[in-house]
mmCIF file of C-alpha atoms in Angstrom:
data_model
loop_
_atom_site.group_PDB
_atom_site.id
_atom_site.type_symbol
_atom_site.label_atom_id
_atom_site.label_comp_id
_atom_site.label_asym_id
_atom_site.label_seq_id
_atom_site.Cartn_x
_atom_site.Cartn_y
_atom_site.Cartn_z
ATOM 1 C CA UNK A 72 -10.051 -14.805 -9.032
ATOM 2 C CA UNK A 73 -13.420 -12.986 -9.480
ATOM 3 C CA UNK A 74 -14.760 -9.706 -7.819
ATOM 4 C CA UNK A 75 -18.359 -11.142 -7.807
ATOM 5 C CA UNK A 76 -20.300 -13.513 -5.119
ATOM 6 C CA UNK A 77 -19.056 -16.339 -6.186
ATOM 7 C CA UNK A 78 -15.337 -15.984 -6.522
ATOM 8 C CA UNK A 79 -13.162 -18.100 -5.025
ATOM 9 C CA UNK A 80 -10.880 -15.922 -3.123
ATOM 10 C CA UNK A 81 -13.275 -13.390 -1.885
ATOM 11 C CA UNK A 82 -15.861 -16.159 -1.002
ATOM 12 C CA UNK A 83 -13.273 -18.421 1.243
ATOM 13 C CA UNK A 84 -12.392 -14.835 2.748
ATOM 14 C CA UNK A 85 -16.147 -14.529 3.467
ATOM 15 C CA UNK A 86 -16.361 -17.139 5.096
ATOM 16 C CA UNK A 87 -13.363 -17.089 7.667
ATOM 17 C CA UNK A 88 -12.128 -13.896 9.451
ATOM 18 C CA UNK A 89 -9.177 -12.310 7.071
ATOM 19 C CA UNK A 90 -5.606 -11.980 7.943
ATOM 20 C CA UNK A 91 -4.331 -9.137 5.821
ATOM 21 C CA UNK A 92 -0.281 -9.217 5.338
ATOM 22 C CA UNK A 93 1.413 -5.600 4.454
ATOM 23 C CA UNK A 94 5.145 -5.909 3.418
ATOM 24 C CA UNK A 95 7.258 -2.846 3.365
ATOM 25 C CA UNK A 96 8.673 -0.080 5.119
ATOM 26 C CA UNK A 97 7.720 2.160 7.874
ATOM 27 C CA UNK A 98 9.824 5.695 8.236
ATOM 28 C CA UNK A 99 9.683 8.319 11.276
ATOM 29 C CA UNK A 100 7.105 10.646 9.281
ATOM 30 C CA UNK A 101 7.882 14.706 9.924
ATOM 31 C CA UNK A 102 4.926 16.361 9.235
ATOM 32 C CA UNK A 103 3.460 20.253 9.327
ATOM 33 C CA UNK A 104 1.863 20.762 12.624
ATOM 34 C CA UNK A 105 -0.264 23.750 11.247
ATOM 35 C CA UNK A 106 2.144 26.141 13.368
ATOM 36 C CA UNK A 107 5.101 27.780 10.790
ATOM 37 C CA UNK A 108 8.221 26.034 11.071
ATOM 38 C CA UNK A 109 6.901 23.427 13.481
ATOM 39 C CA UNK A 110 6.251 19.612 13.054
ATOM 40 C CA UNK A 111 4.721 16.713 14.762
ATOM 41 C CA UNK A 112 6.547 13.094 14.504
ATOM 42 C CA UNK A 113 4.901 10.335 14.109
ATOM 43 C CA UNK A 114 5.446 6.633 11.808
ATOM 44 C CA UNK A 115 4.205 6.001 8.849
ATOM 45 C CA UNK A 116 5.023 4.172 5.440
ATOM 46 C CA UNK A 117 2.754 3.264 2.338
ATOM 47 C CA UNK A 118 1.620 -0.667 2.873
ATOM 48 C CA UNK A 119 1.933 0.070 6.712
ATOM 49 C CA UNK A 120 -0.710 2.749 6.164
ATOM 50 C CA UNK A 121 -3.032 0.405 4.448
ATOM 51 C CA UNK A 122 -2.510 -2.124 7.556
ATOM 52 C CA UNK A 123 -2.988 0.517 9.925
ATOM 53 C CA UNK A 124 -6.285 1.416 8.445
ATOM 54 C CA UNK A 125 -7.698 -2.011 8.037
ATOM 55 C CA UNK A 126 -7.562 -2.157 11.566
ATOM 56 C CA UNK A 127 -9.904 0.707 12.162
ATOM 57 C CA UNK A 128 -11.929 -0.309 9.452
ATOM 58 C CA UNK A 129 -12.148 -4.624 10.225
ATOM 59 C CA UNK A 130 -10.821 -4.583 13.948
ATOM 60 C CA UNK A 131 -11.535 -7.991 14.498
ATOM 61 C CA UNK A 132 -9.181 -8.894 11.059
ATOM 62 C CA UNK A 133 -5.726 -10.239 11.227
ATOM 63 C CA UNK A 134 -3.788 -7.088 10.077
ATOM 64 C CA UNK A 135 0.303 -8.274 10.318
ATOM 65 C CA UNK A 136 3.069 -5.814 8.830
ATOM 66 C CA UNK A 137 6.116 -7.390 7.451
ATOM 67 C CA UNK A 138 9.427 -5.165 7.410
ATOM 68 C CA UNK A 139 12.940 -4.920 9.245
ATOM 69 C CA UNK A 140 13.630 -2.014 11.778
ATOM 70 C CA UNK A 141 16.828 -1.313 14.012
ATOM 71 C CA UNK A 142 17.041 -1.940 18.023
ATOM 72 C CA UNK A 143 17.559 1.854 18.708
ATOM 73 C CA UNK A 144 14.625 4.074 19.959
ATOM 74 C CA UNK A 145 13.205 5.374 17.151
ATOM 75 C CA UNK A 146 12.755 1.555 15.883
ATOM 76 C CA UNK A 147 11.130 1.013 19.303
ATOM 77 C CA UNK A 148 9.166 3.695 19.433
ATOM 78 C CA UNK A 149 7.449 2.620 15.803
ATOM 79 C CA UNK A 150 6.744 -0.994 17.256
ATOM 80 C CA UNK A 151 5.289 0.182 20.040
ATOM 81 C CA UNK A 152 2.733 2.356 17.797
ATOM 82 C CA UNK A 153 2.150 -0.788 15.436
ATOM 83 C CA UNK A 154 1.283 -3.098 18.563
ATOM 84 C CA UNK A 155 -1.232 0.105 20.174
ATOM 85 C CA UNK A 156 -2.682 0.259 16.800
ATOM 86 C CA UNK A 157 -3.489 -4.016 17.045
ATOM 87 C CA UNK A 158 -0.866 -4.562 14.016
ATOM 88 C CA UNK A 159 0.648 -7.958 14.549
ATOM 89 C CA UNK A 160 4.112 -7.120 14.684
ATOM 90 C CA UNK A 161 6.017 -10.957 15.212
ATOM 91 C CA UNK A 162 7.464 -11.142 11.625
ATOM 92 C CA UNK A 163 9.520 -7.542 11.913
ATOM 93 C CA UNK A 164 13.032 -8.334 12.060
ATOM 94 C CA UNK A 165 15.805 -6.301 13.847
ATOM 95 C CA UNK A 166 18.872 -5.335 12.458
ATOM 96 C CA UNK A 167 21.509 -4.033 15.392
ATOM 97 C CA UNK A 168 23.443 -1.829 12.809
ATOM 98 C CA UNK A 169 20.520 0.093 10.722
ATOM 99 C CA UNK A 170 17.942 1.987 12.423
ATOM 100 C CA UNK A 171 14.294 3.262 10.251
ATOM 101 C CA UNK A 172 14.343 5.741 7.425
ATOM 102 C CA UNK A 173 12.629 9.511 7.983
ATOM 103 C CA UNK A 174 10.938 11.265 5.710
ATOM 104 C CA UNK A 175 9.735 15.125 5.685
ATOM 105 C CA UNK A 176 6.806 16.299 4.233
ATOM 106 C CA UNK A 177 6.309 20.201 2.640
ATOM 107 C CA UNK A 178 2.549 20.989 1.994
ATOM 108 C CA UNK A 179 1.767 23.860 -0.441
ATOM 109 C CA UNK A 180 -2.027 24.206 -0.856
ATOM 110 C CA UNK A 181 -2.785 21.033 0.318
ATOM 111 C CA UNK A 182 -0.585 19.207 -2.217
ATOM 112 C CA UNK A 183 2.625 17.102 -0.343
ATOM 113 C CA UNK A 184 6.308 17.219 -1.149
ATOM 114 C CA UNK A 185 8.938 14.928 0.388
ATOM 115 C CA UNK A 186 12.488 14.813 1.704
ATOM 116 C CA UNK A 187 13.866 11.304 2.601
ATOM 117 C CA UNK A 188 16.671 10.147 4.869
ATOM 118 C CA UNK A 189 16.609 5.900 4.123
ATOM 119 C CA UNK A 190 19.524 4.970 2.420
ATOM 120 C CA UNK A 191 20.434 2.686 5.015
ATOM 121 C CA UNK A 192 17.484 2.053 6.208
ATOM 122 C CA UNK A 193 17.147 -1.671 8.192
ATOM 123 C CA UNK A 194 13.585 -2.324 6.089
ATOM 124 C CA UNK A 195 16.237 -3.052 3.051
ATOM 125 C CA UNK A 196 16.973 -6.143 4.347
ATOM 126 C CA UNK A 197 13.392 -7.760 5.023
ATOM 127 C CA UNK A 198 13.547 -9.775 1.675
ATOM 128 C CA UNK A 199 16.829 -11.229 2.587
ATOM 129 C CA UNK A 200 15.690 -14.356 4.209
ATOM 130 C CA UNK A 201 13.425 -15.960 2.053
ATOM 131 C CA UNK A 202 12.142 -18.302 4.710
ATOM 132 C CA UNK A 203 11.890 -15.981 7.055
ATOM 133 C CA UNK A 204 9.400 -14.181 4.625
ATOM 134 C CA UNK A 205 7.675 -17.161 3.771
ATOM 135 C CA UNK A 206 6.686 -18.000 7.024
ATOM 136 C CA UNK A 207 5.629 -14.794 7.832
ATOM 137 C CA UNK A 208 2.200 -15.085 4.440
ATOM 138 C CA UNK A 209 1.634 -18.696 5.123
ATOM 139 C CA UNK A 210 -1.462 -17.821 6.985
ATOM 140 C CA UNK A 211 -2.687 -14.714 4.927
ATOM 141 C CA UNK A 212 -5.739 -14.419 3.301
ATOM 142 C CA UNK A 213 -4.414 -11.258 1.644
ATOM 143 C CA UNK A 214 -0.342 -10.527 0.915
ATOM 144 C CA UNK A 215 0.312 -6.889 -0.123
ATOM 145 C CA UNK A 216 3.577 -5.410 -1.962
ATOM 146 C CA UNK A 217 4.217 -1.917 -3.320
ATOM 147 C CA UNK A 218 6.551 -0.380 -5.927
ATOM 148 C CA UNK A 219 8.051 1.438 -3.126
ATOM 149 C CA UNK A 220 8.553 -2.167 -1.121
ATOM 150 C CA UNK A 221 10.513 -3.142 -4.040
ATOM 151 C CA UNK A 222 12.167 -0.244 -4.789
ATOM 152 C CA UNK A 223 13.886 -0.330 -1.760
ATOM 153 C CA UNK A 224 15.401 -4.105 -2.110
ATOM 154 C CA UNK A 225 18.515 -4.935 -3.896
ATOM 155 C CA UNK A 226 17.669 -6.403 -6.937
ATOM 156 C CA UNK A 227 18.227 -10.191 -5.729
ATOM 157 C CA UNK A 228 16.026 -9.598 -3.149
ATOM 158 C CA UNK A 229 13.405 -8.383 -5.000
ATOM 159 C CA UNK A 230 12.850 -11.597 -7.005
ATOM 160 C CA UNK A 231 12.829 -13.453 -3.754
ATOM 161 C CA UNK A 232 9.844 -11.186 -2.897
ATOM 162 C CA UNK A 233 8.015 -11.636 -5.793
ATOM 163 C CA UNK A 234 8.725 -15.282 -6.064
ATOM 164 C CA UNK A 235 7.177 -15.595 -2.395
ATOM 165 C CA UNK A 236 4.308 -13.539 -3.664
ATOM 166 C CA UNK A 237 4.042 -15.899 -6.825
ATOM 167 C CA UNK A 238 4.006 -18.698 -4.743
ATOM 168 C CA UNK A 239 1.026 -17.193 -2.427
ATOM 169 C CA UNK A 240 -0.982 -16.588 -5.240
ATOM 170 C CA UNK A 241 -0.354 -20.062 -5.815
ATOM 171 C CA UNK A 242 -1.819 -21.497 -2.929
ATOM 172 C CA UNK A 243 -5.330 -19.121 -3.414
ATOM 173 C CA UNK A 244 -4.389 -16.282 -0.939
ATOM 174 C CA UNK A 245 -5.439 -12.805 -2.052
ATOM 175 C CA UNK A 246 -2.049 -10.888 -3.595
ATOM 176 C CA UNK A 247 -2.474 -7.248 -3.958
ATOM 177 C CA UNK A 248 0.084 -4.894 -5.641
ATOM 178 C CA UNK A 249 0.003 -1.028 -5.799
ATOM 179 C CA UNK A 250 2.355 0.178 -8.154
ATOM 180 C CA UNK A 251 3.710 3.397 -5.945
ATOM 181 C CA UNK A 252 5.923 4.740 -9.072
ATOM 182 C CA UNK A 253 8.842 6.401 -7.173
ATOM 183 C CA UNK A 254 11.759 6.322 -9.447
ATOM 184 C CA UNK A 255 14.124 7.878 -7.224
ATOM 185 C CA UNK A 256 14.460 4.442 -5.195
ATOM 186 C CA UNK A 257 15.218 2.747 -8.612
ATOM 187 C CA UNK A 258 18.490 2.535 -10.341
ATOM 188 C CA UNK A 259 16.712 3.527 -13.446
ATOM 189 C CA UNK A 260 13.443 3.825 -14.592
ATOM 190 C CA UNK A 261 13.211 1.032 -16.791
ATOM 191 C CA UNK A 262 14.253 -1.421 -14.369
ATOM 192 C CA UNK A 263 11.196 0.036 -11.982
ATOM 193 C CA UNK A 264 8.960 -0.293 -14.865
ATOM 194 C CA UNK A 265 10.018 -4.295 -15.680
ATOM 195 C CA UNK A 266 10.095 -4.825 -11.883
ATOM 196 C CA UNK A 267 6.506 -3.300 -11.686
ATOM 197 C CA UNK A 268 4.972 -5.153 -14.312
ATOM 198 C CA UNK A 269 6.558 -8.235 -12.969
ATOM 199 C CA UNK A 270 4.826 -7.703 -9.704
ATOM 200 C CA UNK A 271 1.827 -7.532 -11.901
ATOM 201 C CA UNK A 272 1.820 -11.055 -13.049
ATOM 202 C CA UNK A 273 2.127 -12.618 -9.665
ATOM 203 C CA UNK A 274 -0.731 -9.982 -7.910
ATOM 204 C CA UNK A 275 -4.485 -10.528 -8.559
ATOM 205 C CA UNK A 276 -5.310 -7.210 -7.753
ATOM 206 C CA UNK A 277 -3.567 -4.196 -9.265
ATOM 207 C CA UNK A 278 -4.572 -0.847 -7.513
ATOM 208 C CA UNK A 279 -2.575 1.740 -9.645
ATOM 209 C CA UNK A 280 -2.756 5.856 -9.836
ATOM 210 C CA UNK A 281 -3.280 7.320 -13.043
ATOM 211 C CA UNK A 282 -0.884 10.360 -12.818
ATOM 212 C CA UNK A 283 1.650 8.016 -11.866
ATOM 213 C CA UNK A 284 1.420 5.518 -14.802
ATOM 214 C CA UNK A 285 0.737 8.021 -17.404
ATOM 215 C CA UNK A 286 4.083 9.751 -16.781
ATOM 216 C CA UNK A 287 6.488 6.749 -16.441
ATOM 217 C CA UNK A 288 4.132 4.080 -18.853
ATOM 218 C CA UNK A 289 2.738 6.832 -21.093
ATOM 219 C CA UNK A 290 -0.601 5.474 -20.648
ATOM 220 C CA UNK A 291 -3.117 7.081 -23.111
ATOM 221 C CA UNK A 292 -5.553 7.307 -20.532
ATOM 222 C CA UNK A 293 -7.419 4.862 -17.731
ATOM 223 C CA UNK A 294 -8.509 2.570 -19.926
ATOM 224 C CA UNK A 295 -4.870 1.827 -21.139
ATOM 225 C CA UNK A 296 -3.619 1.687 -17.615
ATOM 226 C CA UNK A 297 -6.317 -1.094 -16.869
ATOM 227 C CA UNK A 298 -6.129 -3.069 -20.241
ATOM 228 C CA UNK A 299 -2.406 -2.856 -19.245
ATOM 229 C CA UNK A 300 -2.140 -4.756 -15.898
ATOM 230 C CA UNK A 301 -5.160 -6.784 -17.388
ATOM 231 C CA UNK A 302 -2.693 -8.329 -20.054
ATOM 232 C CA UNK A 303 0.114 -8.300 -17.304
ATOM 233 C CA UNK A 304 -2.057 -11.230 -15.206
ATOM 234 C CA UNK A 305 -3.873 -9.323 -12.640
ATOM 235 C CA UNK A 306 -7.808 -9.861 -12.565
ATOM 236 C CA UNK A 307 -8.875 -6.996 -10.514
ATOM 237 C CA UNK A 308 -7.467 -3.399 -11.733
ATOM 238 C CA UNK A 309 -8.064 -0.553 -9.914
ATOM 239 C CA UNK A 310 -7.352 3.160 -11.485
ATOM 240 C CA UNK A 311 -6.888 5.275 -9.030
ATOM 241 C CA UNK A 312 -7.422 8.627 -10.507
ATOM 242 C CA UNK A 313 -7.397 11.429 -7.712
ATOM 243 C CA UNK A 314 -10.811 13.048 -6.661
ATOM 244 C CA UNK A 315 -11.657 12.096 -10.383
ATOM 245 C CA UNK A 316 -13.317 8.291 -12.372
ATOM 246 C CA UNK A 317 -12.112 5.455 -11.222
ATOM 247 C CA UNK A 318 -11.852 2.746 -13.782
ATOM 248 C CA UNK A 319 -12.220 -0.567 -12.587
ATOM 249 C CA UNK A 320 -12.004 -4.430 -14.174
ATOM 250 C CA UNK A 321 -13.491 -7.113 -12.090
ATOM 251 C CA UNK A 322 -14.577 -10.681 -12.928
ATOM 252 C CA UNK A 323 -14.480 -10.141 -16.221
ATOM 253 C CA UNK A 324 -16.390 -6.782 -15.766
ATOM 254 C CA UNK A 325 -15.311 -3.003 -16.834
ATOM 255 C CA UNK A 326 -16.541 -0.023 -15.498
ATOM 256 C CA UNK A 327 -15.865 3.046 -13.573
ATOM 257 C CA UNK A 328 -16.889 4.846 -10.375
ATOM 258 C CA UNK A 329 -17.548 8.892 -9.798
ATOM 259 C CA UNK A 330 -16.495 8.942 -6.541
ATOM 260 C CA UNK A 331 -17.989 11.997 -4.185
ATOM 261 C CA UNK A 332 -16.626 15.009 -4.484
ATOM 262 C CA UNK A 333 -13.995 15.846 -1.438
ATOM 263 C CA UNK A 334 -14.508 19.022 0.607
ATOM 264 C CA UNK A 335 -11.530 20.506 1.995
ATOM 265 C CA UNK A 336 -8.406 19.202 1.098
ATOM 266 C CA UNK A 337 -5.475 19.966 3.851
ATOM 267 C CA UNK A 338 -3.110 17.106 2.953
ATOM 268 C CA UNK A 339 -3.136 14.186 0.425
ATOM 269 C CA UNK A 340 -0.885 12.033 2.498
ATOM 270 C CA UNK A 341 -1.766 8.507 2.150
ATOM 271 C CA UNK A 342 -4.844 9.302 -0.100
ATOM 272 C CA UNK A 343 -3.830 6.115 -2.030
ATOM 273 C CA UNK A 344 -2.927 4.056 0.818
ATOM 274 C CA UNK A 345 -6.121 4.510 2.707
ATOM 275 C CA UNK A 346 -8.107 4.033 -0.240
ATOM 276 C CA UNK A 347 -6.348 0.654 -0.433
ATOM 277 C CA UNK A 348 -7.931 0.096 2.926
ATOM 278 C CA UNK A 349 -10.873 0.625 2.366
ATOM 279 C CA UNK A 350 -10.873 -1.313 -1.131
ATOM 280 C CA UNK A 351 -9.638 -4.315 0.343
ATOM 281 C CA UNK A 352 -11.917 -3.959 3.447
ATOM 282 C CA UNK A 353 -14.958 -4.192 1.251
ATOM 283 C CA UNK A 354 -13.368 -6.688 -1.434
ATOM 284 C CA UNK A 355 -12.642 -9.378 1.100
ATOM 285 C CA UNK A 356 -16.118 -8.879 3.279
ATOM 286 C CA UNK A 357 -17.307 -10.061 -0.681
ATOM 287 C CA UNK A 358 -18.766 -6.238 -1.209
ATOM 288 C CA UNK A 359 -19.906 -5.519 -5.174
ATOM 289 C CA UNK A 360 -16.890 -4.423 -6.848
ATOM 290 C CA UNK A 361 -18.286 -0.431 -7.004
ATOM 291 C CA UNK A 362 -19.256 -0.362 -3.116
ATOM 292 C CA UNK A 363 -15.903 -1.245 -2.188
ATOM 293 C CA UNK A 364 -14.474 0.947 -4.300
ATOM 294 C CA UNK A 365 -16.774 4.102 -2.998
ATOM 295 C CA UNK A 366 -15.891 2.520 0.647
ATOM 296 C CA UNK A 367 -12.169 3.208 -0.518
ATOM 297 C CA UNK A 368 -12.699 6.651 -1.833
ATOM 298 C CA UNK A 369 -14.650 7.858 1.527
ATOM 299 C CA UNK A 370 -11.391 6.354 3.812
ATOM 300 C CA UNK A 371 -9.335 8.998 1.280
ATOM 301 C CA UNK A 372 -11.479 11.433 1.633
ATOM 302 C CA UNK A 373 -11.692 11.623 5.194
ATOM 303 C CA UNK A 374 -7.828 11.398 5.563
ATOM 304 C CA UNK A 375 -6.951 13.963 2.916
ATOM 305 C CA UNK A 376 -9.031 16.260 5.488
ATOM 306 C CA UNK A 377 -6.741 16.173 8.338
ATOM 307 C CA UNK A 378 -2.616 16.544 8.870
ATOM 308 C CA UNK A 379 -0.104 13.697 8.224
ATOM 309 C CA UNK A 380 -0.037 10.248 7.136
ATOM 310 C CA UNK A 381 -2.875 8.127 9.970
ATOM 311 C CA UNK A 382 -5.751 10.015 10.810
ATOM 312 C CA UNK A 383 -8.383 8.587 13.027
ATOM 313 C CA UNK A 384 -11.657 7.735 10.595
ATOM 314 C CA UNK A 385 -15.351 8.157 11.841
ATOM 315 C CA UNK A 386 -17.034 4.774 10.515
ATOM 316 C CA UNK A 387 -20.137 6.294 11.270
ATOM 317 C CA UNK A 388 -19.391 8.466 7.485
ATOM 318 C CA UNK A 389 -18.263 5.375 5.464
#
């Protein structure tokens, strides 16, 4: 696959409307409500983020989320917030003795800490039927896994995951990996390093953050992160590097982005997911490689401005 006009991927994508596929897990989200000691509740969960925001940013896209939730009201309550936001919600399973995960986030100075309740959360099991999961990408233009889907698996189903994926990329859909380095889901970090760079060699596009892969890689700077996942099998690379450069391979092509400088930063929540969104947005509408990239940075920006994980954008600013 090549970033430029006439890759294949991006050009078939062109050419028929997209159906993006997220895989993960979404989690009751406890956030600051701006009041002390007070929070809102809402849903939220990295490649669920990225799906939510490709459907303010493509409406008339396919945007389907892939997980396993529970049949108790909290698991209701986050379907019925997936189908209002237009996510295609027919491939989430339902497990009658697991419910969703929570998480609670701490904000000092705009900067997020979390607390997680998930150990037995129900999106642990949406890798166990291989089928199932198969069925669920055979019409995607796009499939899209994080470390954090993975981390979350048992270690079986994690290679049925990325075997699906292999096989997607396979058949010429779009497979799109962010890295999400969270070694507390892992048994040990070097298994969520291997696992990570084996998602790498079945995913064409590798959308990484630099702080992340420096600690747990020791990556001697962007460059190495990119040349990296570049040897790994991916032919788009990402860096994501905060509000700084993003370095970028594409097609064959290297190069980085300044993206614009962000105002007022309340909370980073999702930063990297909504970027995603608005990468992938511009990537499979066949955008040059550095407008999609700025079209990502300006989705972050605008979320990283407001409270909590989904933020409504103005696409009048993008």
């Amino acid at each position: 696959m090549s970033a430029n006009q006439n890759s294949s991927p991006a050009k078939q994508a062109a050419q028929a409307v997209p159906n993006f596929v997220a895989i993960g897990e979404c989690m009751v989200e406890m956030a600051p409500s701006g009041v002390a000691g007070q929070f809102q509740m809402s849903y939220a969960g990295d490649t669920f983020n990225t799906a939510w925001y490709l459907r303010q940013l493509c409406p008339t896209w396919g945007a389907r989320f892939v997980s396993r939730i529970g049949t108790d009201s909290a698991s209701d309550g986050m379907l019925a917030m997936a189908q209002k936001a237009g996510l295609d919600t027919g491939h989430i399973g339902r497990s009658t003795d697991r419910s969703i995960g929570l998480y609670l986030i701490s904000l000092v100075d705009g900067e997020r800490s979390f607390s997680y309740w998930r150990d037995q959360s129900a999106a642990r099991q949406l890798a166990d039927d291989r089928d199932s999961l198969a069925r669920a990408v055979a019409d995607a233009t796009c499939v899209y896994i994080s470390g954090i889907t993975l981390g979350i698996l048992t270690p079986d189903s994690r290679q049925t995951l990325l075997s699906v994926v292999a096989e997607a990329r396979a058949a010429g859909k779009v497979t799109m990996f962010d890295s999400n380095l969270r070694p507390r889901l892992w048994e040990d970090t070097a298994t969520m390093c291997d696992t990570v760079m084996q998602a790498a060699a079945v995913s064409d596009i590798v959308l990484p953050s630099y702080d992340d892969e420096v600690t747990y890689f020791a990556d001697a700077d962007q460059e190495a992160t990119r040349t990296r996942y570049l040897n790994a099998g991916a032919t788009t690379v990402i860096v994501k590097n905060g509000d700084g450069v993003i370095e970028y391979a594409a097609g064959g092509n290297l190069g980085q982005v300044t993206p614009n400088p962000v105002g007022n930063i309340v909370d980073t929540t999702a930063a990297g997911d909504s970027f995603n969104a608005g990468f992938v947005a511009g990537f499979l509408a066949n955008a040059p490689i550095e407008d999609a990239i700025m079209q990502g940075a300006g989705v972050a920006a605008q979320v990283i401005s407001q409270r909590g994980a989904l933020v409504n954008l103005d696409l009048t600013k993008l």
